[in-house]
mmCIF file of C-alpha atoms in Angstrom:
data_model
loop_
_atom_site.group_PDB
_atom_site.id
_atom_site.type_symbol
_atom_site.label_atom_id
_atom_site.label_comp_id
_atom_site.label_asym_id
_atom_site.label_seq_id
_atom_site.Cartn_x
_atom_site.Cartn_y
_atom_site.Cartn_z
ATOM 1 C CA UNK O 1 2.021 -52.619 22.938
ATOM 2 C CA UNK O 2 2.264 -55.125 25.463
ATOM 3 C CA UNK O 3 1.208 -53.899 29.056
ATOM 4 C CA UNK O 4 4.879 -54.826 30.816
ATOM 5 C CA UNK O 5 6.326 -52.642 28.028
ATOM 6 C CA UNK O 6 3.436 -50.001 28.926
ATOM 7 C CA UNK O 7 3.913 -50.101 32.831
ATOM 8 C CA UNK O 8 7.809 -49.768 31.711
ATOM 9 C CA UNK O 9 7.836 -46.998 29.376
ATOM 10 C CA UNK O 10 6.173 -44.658 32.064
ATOM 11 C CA UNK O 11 8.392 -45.537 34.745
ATOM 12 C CA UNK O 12 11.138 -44.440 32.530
ATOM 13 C CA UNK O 13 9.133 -41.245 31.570
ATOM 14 C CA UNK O 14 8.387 -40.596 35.302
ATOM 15 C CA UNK O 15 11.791 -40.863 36.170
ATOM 16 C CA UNK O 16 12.785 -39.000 33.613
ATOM 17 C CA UNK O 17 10.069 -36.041 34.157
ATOM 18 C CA UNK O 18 11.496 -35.917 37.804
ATOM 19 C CA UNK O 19 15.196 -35.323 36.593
ATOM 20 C CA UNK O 20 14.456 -32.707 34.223
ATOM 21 C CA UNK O 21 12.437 -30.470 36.909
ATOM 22 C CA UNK O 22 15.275 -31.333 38.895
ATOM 23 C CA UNK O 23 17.905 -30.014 35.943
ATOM 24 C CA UNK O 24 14.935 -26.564 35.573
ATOM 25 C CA UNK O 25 15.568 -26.081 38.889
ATOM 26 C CA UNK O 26 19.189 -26.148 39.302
ATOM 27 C CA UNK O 27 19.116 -24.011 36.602
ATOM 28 C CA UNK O 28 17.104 -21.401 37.624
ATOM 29 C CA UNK O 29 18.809 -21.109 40.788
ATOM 30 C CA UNK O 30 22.781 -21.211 40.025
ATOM 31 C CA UNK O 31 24.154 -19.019 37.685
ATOM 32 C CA UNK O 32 26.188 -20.179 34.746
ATOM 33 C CA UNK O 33 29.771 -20.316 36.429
ATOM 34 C CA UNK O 34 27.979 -22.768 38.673
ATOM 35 C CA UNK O 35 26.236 -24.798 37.051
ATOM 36 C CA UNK O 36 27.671 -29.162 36.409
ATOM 37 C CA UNK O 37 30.030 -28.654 33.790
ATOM 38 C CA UNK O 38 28.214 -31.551 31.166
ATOM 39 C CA UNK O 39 24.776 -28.877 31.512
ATOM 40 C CA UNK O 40 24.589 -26.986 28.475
ATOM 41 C CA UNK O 41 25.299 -23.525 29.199
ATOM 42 C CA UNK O 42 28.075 -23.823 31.744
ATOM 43 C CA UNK O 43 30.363 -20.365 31.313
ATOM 44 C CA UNK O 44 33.518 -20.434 33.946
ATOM 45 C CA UNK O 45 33.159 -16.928 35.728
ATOM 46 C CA UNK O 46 29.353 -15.967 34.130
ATOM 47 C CA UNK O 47 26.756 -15.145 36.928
ATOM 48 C CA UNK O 48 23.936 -15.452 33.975
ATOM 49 C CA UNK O 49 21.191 -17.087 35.152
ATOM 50 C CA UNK O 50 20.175 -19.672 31.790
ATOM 51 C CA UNK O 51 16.329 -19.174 32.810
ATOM 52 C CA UNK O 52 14.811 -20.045 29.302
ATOM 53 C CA UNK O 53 16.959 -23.388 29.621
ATOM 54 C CA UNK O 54 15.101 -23.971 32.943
ATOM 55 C CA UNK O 55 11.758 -23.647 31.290
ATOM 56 C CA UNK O 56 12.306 -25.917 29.010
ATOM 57 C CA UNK O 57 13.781 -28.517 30.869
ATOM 58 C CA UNK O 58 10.711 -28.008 33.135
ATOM 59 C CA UNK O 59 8.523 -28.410 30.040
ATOM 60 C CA UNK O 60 9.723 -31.485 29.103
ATOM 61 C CA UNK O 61 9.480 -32.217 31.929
ATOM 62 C CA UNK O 62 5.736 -31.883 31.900
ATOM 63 C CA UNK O 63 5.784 -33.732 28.453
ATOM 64 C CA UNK O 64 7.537 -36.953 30.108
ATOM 65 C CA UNK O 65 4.779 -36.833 32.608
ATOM 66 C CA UNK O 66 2.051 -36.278 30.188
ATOM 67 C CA UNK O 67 3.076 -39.293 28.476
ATOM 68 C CA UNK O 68 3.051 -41.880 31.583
ATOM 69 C CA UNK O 69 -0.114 -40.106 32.552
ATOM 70 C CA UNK O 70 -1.887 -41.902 28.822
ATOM 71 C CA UNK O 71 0.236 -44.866 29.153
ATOM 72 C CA UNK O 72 -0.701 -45.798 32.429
ATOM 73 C CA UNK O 73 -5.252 -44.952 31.984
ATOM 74 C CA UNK O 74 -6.953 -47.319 31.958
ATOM 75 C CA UNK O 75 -6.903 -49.466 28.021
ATOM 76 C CA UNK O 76 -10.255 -48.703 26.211
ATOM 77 C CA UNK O 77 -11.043 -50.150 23.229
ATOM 78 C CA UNK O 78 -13.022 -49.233 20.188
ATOM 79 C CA UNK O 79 -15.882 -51.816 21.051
ATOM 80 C CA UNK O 80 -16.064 -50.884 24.768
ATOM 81 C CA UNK O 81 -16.135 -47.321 23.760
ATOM 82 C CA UNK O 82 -18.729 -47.691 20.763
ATOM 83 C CA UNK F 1 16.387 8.375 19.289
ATOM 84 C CA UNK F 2 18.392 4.992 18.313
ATOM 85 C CA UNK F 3 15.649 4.254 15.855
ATOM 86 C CA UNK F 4 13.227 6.764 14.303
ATOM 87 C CA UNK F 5 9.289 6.356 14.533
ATOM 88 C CA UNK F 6 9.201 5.840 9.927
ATOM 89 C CA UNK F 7 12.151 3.204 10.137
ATOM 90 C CA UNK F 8 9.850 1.419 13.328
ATOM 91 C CA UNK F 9 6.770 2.133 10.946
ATOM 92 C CA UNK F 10 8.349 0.297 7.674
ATOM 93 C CA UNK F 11 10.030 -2.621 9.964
ATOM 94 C CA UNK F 12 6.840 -3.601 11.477
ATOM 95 C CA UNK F 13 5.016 -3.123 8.604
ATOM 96 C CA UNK F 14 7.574 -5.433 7.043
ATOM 97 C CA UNK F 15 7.907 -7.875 10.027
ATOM 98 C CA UNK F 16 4.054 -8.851 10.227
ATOM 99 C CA UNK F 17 4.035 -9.632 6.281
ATOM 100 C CA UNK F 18 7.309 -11.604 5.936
ATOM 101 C CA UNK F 19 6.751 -13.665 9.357
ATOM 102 C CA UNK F 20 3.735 -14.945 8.001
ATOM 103 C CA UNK F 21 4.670 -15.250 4.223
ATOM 104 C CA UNK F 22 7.527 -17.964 3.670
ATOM 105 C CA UNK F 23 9.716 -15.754 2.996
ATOM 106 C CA UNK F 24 12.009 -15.365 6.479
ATOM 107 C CA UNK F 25 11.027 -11.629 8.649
ATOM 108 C CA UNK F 26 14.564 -11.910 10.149
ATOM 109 C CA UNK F 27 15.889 -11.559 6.691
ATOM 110 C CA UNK F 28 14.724 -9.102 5.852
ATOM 111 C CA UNK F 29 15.011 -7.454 8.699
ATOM 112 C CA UNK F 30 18.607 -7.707 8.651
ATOM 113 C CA UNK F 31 18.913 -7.106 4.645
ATOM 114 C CA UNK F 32 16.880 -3.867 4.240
ATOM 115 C CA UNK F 33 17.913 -1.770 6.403
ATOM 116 C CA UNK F 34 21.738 -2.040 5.153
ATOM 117 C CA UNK F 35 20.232 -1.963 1.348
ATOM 118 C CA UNK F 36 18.483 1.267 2.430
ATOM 119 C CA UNK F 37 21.669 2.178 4.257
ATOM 120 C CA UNK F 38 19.875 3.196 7.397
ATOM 121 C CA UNK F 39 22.336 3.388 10.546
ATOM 122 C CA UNK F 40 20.587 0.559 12.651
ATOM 123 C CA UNK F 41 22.894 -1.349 14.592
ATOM 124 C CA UNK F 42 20.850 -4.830 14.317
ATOM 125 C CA UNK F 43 23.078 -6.402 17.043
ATOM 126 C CA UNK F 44 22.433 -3.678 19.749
ATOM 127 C CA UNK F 45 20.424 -4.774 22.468
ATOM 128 C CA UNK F 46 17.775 -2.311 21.835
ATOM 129 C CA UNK F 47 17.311 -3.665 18.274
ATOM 130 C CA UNK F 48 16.336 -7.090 18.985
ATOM 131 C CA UNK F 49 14.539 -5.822 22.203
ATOM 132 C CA UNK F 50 12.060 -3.481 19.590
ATOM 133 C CA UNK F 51 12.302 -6.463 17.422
ATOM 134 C CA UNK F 52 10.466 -8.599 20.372
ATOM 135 C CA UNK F 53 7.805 -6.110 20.432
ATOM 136 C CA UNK F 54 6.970 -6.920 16.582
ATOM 137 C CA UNK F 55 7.066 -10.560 17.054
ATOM 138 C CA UNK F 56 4.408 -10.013 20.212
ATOM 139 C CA UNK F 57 2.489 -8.006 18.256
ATOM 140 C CA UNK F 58 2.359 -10.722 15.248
ATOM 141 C CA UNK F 59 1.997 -13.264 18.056
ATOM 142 C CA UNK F 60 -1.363 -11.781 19.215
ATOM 143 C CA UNK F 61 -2.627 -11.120 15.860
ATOM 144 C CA UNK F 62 -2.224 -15.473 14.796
ATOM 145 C CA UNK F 63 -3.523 -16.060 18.451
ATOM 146 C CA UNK F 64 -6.351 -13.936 18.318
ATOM 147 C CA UNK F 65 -7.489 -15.035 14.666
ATOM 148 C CA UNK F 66 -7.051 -18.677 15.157
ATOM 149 C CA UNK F 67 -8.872 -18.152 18.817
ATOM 150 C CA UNK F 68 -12.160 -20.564 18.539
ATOM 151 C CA UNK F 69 -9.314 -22.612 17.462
ATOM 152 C CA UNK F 70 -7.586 -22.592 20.223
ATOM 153 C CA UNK F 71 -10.331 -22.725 22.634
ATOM 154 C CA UNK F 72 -11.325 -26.009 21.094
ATOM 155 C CA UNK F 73 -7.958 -27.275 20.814
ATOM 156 C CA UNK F 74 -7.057 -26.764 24.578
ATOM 157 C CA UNK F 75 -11.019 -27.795 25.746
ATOM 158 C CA UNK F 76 -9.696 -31.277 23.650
ATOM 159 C CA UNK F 77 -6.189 -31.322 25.684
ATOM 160 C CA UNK F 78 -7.978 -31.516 28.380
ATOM 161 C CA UNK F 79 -10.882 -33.922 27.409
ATOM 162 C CA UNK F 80 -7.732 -36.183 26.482
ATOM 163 C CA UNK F 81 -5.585 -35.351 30.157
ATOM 164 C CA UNK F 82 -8.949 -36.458 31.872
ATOM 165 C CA UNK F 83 -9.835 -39.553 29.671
ATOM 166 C CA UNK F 84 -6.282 -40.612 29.995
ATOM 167 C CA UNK F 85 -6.254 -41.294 26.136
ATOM 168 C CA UNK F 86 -6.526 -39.437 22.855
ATOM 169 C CA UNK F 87 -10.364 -40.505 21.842
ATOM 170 C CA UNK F 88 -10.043 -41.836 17.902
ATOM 171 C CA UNK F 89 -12.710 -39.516 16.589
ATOM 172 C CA UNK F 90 -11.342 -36.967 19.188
ATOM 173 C CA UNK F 91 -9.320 -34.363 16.250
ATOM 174 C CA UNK F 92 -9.250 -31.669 18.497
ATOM 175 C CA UNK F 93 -7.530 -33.667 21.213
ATOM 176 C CA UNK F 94 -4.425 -35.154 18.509
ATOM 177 C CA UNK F 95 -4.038 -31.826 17.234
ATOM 178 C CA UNK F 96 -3.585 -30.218 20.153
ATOM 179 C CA UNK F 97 -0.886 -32.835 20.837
ATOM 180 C CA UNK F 98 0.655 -32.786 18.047
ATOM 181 C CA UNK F 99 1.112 -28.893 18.325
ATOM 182 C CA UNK F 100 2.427 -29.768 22.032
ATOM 183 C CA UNK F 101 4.816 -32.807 20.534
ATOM 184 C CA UNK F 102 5.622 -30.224 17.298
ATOM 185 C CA UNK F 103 6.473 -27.027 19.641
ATOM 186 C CA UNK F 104 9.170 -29.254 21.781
ATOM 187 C CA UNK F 105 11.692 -29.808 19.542
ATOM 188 C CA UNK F 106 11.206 -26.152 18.060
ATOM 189 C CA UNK F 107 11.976 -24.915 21.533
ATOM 190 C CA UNK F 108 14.623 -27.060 22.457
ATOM 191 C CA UNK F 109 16.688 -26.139 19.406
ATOM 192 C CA UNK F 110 15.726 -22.520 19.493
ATOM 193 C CA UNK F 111 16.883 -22.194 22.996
ATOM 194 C CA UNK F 112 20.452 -23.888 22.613
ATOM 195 C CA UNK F 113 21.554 -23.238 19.014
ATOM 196 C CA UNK F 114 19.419 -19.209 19.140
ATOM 197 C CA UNK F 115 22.139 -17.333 20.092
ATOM 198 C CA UNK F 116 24.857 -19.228 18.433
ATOM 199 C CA UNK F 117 23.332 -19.427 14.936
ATOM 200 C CA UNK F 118 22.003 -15.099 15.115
ATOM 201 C CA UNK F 119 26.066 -14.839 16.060
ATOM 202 C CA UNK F 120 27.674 -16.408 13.152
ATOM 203 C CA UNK F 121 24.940 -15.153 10.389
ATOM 204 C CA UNK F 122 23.551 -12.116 11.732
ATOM 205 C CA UNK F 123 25.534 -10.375 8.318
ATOM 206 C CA UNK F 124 22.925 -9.182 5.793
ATOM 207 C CA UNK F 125 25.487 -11.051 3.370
ATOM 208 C CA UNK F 126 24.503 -14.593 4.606
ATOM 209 C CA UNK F 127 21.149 -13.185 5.070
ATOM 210 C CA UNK F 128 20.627 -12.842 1.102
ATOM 211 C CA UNK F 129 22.518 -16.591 0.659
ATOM 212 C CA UNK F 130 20.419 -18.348 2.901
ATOM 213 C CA UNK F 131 17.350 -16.264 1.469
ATOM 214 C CA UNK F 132 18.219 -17.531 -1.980
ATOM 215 C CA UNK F 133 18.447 -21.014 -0.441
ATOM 216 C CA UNK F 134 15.325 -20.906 1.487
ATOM 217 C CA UNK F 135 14.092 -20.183 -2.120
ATOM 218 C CA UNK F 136 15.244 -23.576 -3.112
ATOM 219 C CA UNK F 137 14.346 -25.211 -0.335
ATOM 220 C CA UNK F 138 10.350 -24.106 -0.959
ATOM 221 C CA UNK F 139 11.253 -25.284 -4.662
ATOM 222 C CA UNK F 140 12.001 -28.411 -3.236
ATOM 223 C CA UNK F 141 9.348 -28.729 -0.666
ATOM 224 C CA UNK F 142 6.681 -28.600 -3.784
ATOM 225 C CA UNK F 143 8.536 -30.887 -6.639
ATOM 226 C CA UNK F 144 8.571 -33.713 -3.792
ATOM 227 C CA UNK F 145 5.034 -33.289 -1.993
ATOM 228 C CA UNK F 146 2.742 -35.773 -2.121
ATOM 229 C CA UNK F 147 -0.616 -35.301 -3.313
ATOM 230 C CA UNK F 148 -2.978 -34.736 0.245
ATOM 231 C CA UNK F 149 -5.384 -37.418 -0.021
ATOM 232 C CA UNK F 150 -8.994 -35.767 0.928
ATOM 233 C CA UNK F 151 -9.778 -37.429 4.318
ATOM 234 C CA UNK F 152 -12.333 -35.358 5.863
ATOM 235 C CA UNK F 153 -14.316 -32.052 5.355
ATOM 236 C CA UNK F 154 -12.857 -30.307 8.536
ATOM 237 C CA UNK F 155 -9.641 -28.861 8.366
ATOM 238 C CA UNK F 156 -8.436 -29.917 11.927
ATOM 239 C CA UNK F 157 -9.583 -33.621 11.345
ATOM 240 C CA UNK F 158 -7.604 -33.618 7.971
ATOM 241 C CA UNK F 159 -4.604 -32.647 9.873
ATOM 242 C CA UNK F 160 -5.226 -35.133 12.544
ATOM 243 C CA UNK F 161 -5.544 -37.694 10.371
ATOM 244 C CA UNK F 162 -3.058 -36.991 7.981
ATOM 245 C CA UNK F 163 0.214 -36.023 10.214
ATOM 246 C CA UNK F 164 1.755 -38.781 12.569
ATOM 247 C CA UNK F 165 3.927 -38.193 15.853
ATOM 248 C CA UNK F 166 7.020 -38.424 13.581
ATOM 249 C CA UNK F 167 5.815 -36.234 11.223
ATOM 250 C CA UNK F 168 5.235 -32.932 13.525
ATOM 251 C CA UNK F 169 8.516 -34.058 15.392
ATOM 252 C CA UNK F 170 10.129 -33.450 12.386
ATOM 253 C CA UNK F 171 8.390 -30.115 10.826
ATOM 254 C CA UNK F 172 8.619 -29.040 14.503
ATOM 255 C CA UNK F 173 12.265 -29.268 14.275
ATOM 256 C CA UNK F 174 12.200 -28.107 11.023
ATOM 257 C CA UNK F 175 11.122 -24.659 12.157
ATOM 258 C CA UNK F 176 14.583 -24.272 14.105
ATOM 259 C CA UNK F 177 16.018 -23.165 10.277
ATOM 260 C CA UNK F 178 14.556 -19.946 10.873
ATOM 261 C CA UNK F 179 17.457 -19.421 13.743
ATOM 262 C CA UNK F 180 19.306 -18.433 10.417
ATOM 263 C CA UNK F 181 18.630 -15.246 9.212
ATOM 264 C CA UNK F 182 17.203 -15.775 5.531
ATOM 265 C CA UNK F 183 15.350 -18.996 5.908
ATOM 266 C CA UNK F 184 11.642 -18.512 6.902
ATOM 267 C CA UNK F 185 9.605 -20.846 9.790
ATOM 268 C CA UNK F 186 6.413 -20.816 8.083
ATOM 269 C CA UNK F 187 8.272 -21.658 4.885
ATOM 270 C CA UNK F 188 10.033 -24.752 7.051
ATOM 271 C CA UNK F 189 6.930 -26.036 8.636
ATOM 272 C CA UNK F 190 4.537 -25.504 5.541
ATOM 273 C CA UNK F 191 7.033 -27.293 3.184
ATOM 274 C CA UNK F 192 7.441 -29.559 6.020
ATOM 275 C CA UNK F 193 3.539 -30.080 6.066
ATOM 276 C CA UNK F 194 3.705 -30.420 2.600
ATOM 277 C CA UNK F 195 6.224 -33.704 2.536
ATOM 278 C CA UNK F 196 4.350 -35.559 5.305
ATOM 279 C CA UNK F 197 1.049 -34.979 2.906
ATOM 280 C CA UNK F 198 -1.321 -32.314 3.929
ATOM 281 C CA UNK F 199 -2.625 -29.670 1.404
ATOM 282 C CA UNK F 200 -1.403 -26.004 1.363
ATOM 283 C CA UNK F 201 -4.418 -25.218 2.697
ATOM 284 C CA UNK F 202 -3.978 -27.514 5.785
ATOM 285 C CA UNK F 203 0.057 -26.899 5.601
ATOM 286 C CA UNK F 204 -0.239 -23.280 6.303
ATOM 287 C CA UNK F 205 -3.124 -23.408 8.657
ATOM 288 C CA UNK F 206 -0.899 -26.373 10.680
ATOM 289 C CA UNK F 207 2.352 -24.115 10.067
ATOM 290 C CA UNK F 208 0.553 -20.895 12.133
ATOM 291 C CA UNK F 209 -1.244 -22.727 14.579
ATOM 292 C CA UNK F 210 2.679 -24.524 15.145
ATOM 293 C CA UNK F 211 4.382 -21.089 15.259
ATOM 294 C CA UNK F 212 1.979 -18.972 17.351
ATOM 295 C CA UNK F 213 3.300 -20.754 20.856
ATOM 296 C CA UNK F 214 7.100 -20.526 19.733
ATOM 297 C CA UNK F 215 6.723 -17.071 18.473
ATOM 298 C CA UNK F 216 4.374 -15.981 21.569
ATOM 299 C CA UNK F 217 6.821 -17.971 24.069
ATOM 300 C CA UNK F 218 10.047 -16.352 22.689
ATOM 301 C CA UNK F 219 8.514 -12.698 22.876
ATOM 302 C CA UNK F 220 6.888 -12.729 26.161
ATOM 303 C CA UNK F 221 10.273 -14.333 27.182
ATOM 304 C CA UNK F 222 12.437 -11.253 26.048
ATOM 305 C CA UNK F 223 8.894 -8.422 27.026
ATOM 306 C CA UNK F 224 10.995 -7.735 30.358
ATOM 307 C CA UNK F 225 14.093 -6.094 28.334
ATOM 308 C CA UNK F 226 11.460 -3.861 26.631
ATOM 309 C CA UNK F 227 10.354 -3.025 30.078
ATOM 310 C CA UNK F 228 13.825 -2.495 31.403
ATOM 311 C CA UNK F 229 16.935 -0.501 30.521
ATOM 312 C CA UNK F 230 17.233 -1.795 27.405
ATOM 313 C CA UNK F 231 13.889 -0.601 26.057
ATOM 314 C CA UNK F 232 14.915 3.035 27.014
ATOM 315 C CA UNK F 233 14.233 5.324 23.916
ATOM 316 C CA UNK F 234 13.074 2.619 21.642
ATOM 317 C CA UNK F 235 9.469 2.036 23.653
ATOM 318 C CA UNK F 236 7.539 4.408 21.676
ATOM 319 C CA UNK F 237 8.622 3.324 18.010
ATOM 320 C CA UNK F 238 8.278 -0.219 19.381
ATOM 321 C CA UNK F 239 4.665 0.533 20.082
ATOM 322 C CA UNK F 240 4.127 2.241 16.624
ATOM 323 C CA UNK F 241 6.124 -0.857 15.167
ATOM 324 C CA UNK F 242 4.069 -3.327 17.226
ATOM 325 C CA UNK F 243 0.736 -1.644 15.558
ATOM 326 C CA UNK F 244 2.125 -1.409 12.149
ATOM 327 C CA UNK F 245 3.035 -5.252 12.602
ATOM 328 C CA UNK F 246 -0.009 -6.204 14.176
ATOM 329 C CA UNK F 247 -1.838 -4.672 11.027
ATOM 330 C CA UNK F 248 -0.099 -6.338 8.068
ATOM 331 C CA UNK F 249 0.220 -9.950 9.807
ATOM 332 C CA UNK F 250 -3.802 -9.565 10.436
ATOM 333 C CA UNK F 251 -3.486 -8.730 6.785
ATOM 334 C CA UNK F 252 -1.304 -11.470 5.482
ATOM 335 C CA UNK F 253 -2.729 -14.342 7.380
ATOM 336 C CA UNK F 254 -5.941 -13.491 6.056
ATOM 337 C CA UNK F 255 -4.709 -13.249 2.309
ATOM 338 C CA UNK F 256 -2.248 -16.268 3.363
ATOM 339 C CA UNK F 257 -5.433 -18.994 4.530
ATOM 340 C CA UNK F 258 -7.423 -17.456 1.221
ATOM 341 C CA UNK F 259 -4.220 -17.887 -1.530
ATOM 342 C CA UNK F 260 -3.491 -21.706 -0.210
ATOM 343 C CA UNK F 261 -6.909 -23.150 -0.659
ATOM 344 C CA UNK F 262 -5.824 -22.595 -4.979
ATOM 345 C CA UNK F 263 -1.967 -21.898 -5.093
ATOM 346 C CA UNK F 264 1.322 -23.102 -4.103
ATOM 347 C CA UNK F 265 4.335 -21.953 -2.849
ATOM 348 C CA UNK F 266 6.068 -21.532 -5.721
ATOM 349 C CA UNK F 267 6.099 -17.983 -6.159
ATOM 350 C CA UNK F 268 7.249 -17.430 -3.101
ATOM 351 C CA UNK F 269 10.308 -19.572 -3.964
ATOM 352 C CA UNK F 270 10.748 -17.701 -6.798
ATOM 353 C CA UNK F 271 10.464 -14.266 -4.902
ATOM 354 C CA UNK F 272 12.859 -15.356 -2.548
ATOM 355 C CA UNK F 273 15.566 -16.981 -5.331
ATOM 356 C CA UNK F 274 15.620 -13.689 -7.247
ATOM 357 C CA UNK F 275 15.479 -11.312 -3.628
ATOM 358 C CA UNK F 276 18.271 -13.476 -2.201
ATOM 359 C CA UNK F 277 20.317 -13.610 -5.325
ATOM 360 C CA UNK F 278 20.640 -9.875 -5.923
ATOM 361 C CA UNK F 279 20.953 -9.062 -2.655
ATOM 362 C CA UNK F 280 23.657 -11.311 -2.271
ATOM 363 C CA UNK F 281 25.399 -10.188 -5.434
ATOM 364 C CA UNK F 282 24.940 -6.421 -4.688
ATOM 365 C CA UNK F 283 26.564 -6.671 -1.218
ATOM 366 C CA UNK F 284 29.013 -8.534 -2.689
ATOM 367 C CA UNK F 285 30.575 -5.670 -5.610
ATOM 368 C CA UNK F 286 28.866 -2.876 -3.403
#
């Protein structure tokens, strides 16, 4: 993979790592009635708060993340390596 | 007592075989009890909170026997986090990943289609269908494998070698069938194993290692109910249920790693064709 497409592909996941901890957090701290309408797990008049959604929006989160964090090291190859 | 300490005994001892073998623990947790005719109400909160205690219990058994496992697995995570790439020779490390990139798509689906799919099917009626079809579906898993080319001695490097990103996307989401009462996760991930082109052997060990985060994750997720109101009257046959679990999965993974270096899955398919089928057809005149 070229490095521009590299360099781009983890900005994407960055950005996208930040919106999902943003999504974990709004939905650990509104309850259902409460939360955007589009979010799955939106329930007019339910004060359930959809925790397990939150974690796993935060964990993929962490996976978005995890992948900018290899695409972005430094590019060893075999023979440098060897 | 909403359930008695010899129906807690014979559900766990149940739970920790059939969540190993391929041959679905929530169906037949759901079908026996209403063949037996035992007055469980399986939708109750208090049933699925016991139930959580049984799926800890088998949780910490696969953790516990897979542990140097483990510990090797996460030292290679983070050998990989800190070298900023997954080293070629470095099994350990891809395995490890492709448990983390396997687990996501498990735990996506489980979390937004759980409740919906335990809803609709939760009948011991479409429990013996989709038994009889999780039957076909190990049938089908072993007419279309391919034959697991022999890449390496060690296990883990086989698997590393062998299963691509794709691949563990998909068995990953493959496990999410076992949100239907009747079809079993280790029979969906080791038939999925199976089609991307690992061994049984390898299949099975890839399926545990795959389901002992989702399975760990879900329970520990749901412990607080057993703490809670909820777990009134049910904590002590959840303990005894938990132990009896804990026994038969240490049992059944054992046999389970043993049987799959020689055999298939076929009689397991057969098992669960036959089970599923007369289940299905005794509810249906009973």
């Amino acid at each position: 993979m070229r490095p521009v497409d590299r360099r781009l592909l983890a900005g994407i996941a960055v950005v996208l790592g930040i919106a999902l901890i943003a999504v974990a957090i709004v939905y650990w701290a509104e309850p259902a009635k409460s939360l955007p309408s589009f979010f799955p797990g939106h329930t007019a008049g339910s004060n359930h708060h959809h925790t397990k959604h939150g974690i796993a929006a935060f964990l993929v989160g962490l996976a978005c993340f995890a992948f900018a964090w290899f695409n972005t090291g430094p590019k060893k190859t075999r023979s440098a390596s060897a | 007592m909403p359930i008695s300490y010899f129906h807690a005994a014979v559900l766990g001892l149940l739970q920790g075989v059939s969540e190993l073998f391929p041959v679905s623990s929530l169906g037949h947790t759901v079908i026996l009890p209403k063949l037996f005719g035992w007055d469980i109400h399986q939708s109750a909160p208090y049933f699925l909170t016991f139930l959580v205690a049984l799926h800890l219990a088998t949780a910490l058994v696969l953790l516990g026997f897979f542990w140097q496992d483990w510990v090797r697995i996460v030292k290679g995570l983070g050998r990989s986090l800190r070298d900023r790439e997954i080293g070629p020779e470095d099994a350990d490390a891809k395995l490890g990943w492709l448990l983390v990139v396997g687990t996501i798509p498990a735990g996506l689906l489980g979390i937004t289609l759980q409740d919906k799919l335990r809803t609709l099917f939760a009948s011991p009626q479409y429990a013996a269908i989709f038994l009889a079809l999780n039957g076909l579906l190990l049938y089908g898993a072993e007419l279309l494998r391919r034959r697991a080319p022999v890449t390496a001695d060690d296990d883990d490097v086989r698997i590393a070698r062998t299963v691509s990103w794709r691949d563990t996307t998909l068995v990953g989401a493959a496990q999410a069938l076992a949100l239907i009462p009747g079809f079993s996760r280790s029979g969906a991930s080791m038939g999925g194993g199976l089609l991307v082109g690992l061994s049984h052997k390898d299949a099975a060990r890839f399926a545990f290692l795959l389901a002992t985060p989702i399975i760990f994750a879900a329970a520990l997720l749901k412990l607080p109910d057993l703490a809670g109101s909820q777990g009134n009257g049910v904590r002590g046959p959840a303990l005894v249920g938990a132990l009896c679990s804990a026994l038969t999965a240490y049992l059944a993974v054992r046999f389970l790693m043993k049987y799959f270096e020689t055999r298939t899955l076929l009689p397991f398919a057969i098992y669960c064709g036959v089970a599923g089928t007369a289940a299905a057809v005794y509810f249906a005149v009973s």
